[in-house]
Tab-separated table of C-alpha atoms in Angstrom:
chain	number	residue	atom	x	y	z
A	1	MET	CA	44.652	137.865	169.503
A	2	ASN	CA	47.905	137.774	171.438
A	3	LEU	CA	50.321	136.204	168.955
A	4	THR	CA	53.102	135.705	171.513
A	5	GLU	CA	50.782	133.713	173.752
A	6	LEU	CA	49.444	131.783	170.758
A	7	SER	CA	53.014	130.830	169.712
A	8	LYS	CA	53.811	129.530	173.199
A	9	ALA	CA	50.518	127.687	173.641
A	10	ALA	CA	50.575	126.107	170.181
A	11	PHE	CA	54.177	124.928	170.640
A	12	GLN	CA	53.497	123.587	174.135
A	13	ASN	CA	50.382	121.714	172.957
A	14	ALA	CA	52.255	120.217	169.987
A	15	LYS	CA	55.124	119.200	172.218
A	16	ALA	CA	52.750	117.660	174.782
A	17	HIS	CA	51.212	115.557	171.976
A	18	GLY	CA	54.578	114.283	170.723
A	19	PHE	CA	55.186	116.627	167.802
A	20	ASN	CA	58.618	118.182	167.187
A	21	GLU	CA	58.547	120.980	164.597
A	22	THR	CA	62.305	121.598	164.588
A	23	GLU	CA	63.299	117.947	164.118
A	24	ASP	CA	62.633	118.229	160.367
A	25	ILE	CA	61.918	121.767	159.226
A	26	GLU	CA	61.060	120.724	155.662
A	27	ARG	CA	58.439	118.319	156.968
A	28	THR	CA	56.941	121.018	159.179
A	29	LEU	CA	56.803	123.478	156.278
A	30	MET	CA	55.108	120.814	154.162
A	31	LEU	CA	52.527	120.289	156.895
A	32	ILE	CA	51.791	124.035	156.779
A	33	ILE	CA	51.290	123.690	153.011
A	34	THR	CA	49.007	120.726	153.692
A	35	GLU	CA	46.821	122.959	155.859
A	36	ILE	CA	46.678	125.563	153.075
A	37	SER	CA	45.683	122.797	150.647
A	38	GLU	CA	42.971	121.646	153.014
A	39	ALA	CA	41.600	125.216	153.134
A	40	VAL	CA	41.424	125.185	149.281
A	41	ASP	CA	39.559	121.872	149.400
A	42	ALA	CA	37.057	123.160	151.960
A	43	HIS	CA	36.562	126.325	149.901
A	44	ARG	CA	36.093	124.281	146.711
A	45	LYS	CA	33.456	122.136	148.432
A	46	GLY	CA	31.751	125.120	150.003
A	47	TRP	CA	32.343	123.830	153.545
A	48	ARG	CA	31.840	126.750	155.856
A	49	ALA	CA	31.655	126.523	159.634
A	50	GLU	CA	30.169	129.991	160.160
A	51	GLU	CA	26.628	128.700	159.545
A	52	ASN	CA	27.226	125.912	162.106
A	53	ARG	CA	28.835	128.057	164.731
A	54	SER	CA	25.626	128.995	166.608
A	55	TRP	CA	24.618	125.333	166.774
A	56	TYR	CA	28.068	124.444	168.111
A	57	ASP	CA	28.004	127.249	170.685
A	58	ALA	CA	24.525	126.229	171.871
A	59	PHE	CA	25.583	122.606	172.162
A	60	ILE	CA	28.788	123.142	174.174
A	61	GLU	CA	26.997	125.591	176.468
A	62	LYS	CA	24.926	122.629	177.656
A	63	THR	CA	27.750	120.218	178.461
A	64	THR	CA	31.138	120.087	180.123
A	65	ASP	CA	31.733	116.495	178.908
A	66	ILE	CA	34.957	116.666	176.866
A	67	ASP	CA	34.043	113.741	174.592
A	68	LYS	CA	30.774	115.376	173.678
A	69	ARG	CA	32.475	118.697	173.029
A	70	MET	CA	35.069	116.955	170.807
A	71	THR	CA	32.281	115.216	168.882
A	72	ALA	CA	30.445	118.540	168.466
A	73	PHE	CA	33.586	120.233	167.182
A	74	GLU	CA	34.123	117.381	164.709
A	75	GLY	CA	30.529	117.618	163.508
A	76	TYR	CA	30.056	121.369	163.331
A	77	ILE	CA	33.474	123.034	162.824
A	78	LYS	CA	36.311	120.618	161.877
A	79	ASN	CA	37.533	120.505	158.269
A	80	ASN	CA	35.602	123.610	157.220
A	81	LEU	CA	37.276	126.620	155.668
A	82	GLU	CA	37.527	128.609	158.865
A	83	ASP	CA	38.999	125.619	160.742
A	84	GLU	CA	41.636	125.017	158.082
A	85	LEU	CA	42.666	128.692	158.025
A	86	ALA	CA	42.973	128.554	161.796
A	87	ASP	CA	45.188	125.447	161.377
A	88	VAL	CA	47.555	127.345	159.082
A	89	VAL	CA	48.055	130.051	161.702
A	90	ILE	CA	48.346	127.541	164.594
A	91	ARG	CA	50.984	125.458	162.757
A	92	ILE	CA	53.054	128.568	161.970
A	93	ALA	CA	52.630	129.810	165.575
A	94	SER	CA	53.827	126.415	166.853
A	95	LEU	CA	56.858	126.517	164.548
A	96	CYS	CA	57.658	129.985	165.891
A	97	GLY	CA	57.407	128.728	169.450
A	98	ALA	CA	59.638	125.746	168.643
A	99	CYS	CA	62.208	128.177	167.176
A	100	ALA	CA	62.092	130.336	170.310
A	101	ASP	CA	60.369	133.088	168.344
A	102	ASN	CA	56.798	134.333	168.201
A	103	LEU	CA	54.257	135.337	165.618
A	104	GLU	CA	54.254	139.023	166.517
A	105	ALA	CA	54.862	141.673	163.830
A	106	ASP	CA	55.832	145.330	163.866
A	107	LYS	CA	53.535	147.945	162.276
A	108	GLU	CA	55.464	147.907	158.983
A	109	GLN	CA	55.215	144.112	158.691
A	110	TRP	CA	51.443	144.190	159.430
A	111	LYS	CA	50.884	146.951	156.862
A	112	ALA	CA	52.737	144.910	154.262
A	113	ALA	CA	50.664	141.785	155.119
A	114	GLU	CA	47.448	143.858	155.029
A	115	ARG	CA	48.359	145.329	151.592
A	116	GLN	CA	49.222	141.886	150.221
A	117	ALA	CA	46.064	140.245	151.574
A	118	THR	CA	43.910	143.107	150.248
A	119	TRP	CA	45.530	142.905	146.808
A	120	MET	CA	45.077	139.143	146.630
A	121	HIS	CA	41.482	139.263	147.857
A	122	THR	CA	40.702	141.909	145.238
A	123	ASN	CA	42.679	140.516	142.265
A	124	VAL	CA	43.011	136.755	142.468
A	125	SER	CA	40.885	133.701	143.297
A	126	PHE	CA	41.079	131.978	146.654
A	127	PRO	CA	43.064	129.025	145.188
A	128	ALA	CA	45.467	131.440	143.517
A	129	MET	CA	45.949	133.256	146.845
A	130	CYS	CA	46.672	129.920	148.544
A	131	LEU	CA	49.161	129.016	145.791
A	132	HIS	CA	50.923	132.273	146.499
A	133	LEU	CA	51.071	131.390	150.205
A	134	CYS	CA	52.551	127.968	149.350
A	135	HIS	CA	55.099	129.653	147.095
A	136	SER	CA	56.133	131.843	150.020
A	137	ILE	CA	56.698	128.724	152.135
A	138	PHE	CA	58.786	127.066	149.350
A	139	THR	CA	60.844	130.250	148.979
A	140	ALA	CA	61.430	130.462	152.731
A	141	ASN	CA	62.739	126.901	152.732
A	142	SER	CA	64.934	127.348	149.663
A	143	VAL	CA	66.837	130.236	151.292
A	144	ARG	CA	66.747	128.873	154.830
A	145	ASN	CA	70.502	128.407	155.068
A	146	CYS	CA	71.463	131.732	153.532
A	147	ASN	CA	73.340	133.998	155.890
A	148	GLY	CA	71.331	136.916	157.185
A	149	TYR	CA	68.027	135.805	155.684
A	150	ARG	CA	65.218	135.599	158.241
A	151	TRP	CA	63.434	132.653	156.653
A	152	LEU	CA	61.026	132.374	159.620
A	153	ASP	CA	59.832	135.929	158.911
A	154	ALA	CA	58.797	134.792	155.427
A	155	VAL	CA	56.786	131.946	156.995
A	156	LYS	CA	55.280	134.320	159.570
A	157	PHE	CA	54.251	136.626	156.713
A	158	VAL	CA	52.011	133.780	155.467
A	159	ALA	CA	50.202	133.678	158.818
A	160	TRP	CA	49.856	137.460	158.857
A	161	GLN	CA	48.302	137.381	155.374
A	162	VAL	CA	45.838	134.689	156.458
A	163	ILE	CA	44.880	136.802	159.468
A	164	GLU	CA	44.379	139.894	157.338
A	165	TYR	CA	42.445	137.933	154.672
A	166	CYS	CA	40.079	136.642	157.376
A	167	LYS	CA	39.467	140.218	158.552
A	168	LEU	CA	38.642	141.228	154.947
A	169	VAL	CA	36.063	138.459	154.466
A	170	GLY	CA	34.544	138.624	157.932
A	171	ILE	CA	35.913	135.412	159.382
A	172	ASP	CA	36.337	135.642	163.197
A	173	LEU	CA	39.691	133.844	163.128
A	174	ASP	CA	40.318	134.465	166.825
A	175	TRP	CA	37.234	132.407	167.679
A	176	TYR	CA	38.216	129.543	165.328
A	177	ILE	CA	41.793	129.507	166.625
A	178	ASN	CA	40.596	129.342	170.218
A	179	ALA	CA	38.083	126.594	169.420
A	180	LYS	CA	40.745	124.568	167.545
A	181	MET	CA	43.331	125.030	170.275
A	182	GLU	CA	40.793	123.750	172.850
A	183	TYR	CA	39.998	120.762	170.587
A	184	ASN	CA	43.695	119.999	170.025
A	185	LYS	CA	44.375	120.137	173.737
A	186	HIS	CA	42.209	117.053	174.252
A	187	ARG	CA	43.368	114.996	171.299
A	188	GLN	CA	45.356	111.801	171.671
A	189	PRO	CA	49.175	111.902	171.488
A	190	MET	CA	50.310	112.201	167.857
A	191	HIS	CA	46.601	112.694	167.134
A	192	GLY	CA	46.026	108.979	167.428
A	193	ASN	CA	47.890	107.526	164.484
A	194	CYS	CA	50.103	110.194	162.889
A	195	LYS	CA	53.772	109.321	162.319
A	196	TYR	CA	54.731	113.016	162.431
């Protein structure tokens, strides 16, 4: 996954659909937390897309009709755990793009995210891990105006942990991000009826 390209594409798609992540940073951070909460809800309900993925792939192979592809995504993939984890990374990537940054990390940052994701996967429940991710977002916001603090790096660290967690549990996050980005590309402006 090229995280620089993802940051640009996610931001451009959000902008094309009328969203403005930098207009109200607190709102954008809360929407990231909402995606994390939706992942917990999907996990709690046992909603997994992995078992539907082959059906989805087989269906979209047979049609180029965008409406049918959108309906298939909504029926097979949308709102499942993998989709919600992809949404977390996409929202953070879009925020990075809006802030003229990208989601890339150096080796030291990736190792730290890998260690943290491994520790959480080994030692805490999925909801507890997600609570930790939300806490990281709250912390980033609370120190956003402090001189010298790279608050966006703290938000990016959440995405890196999600990516590493997915590797640990065998979720092909690249596939889900690409599928969601394709789905989002064809959605209505402001996703139909969203105020923000």
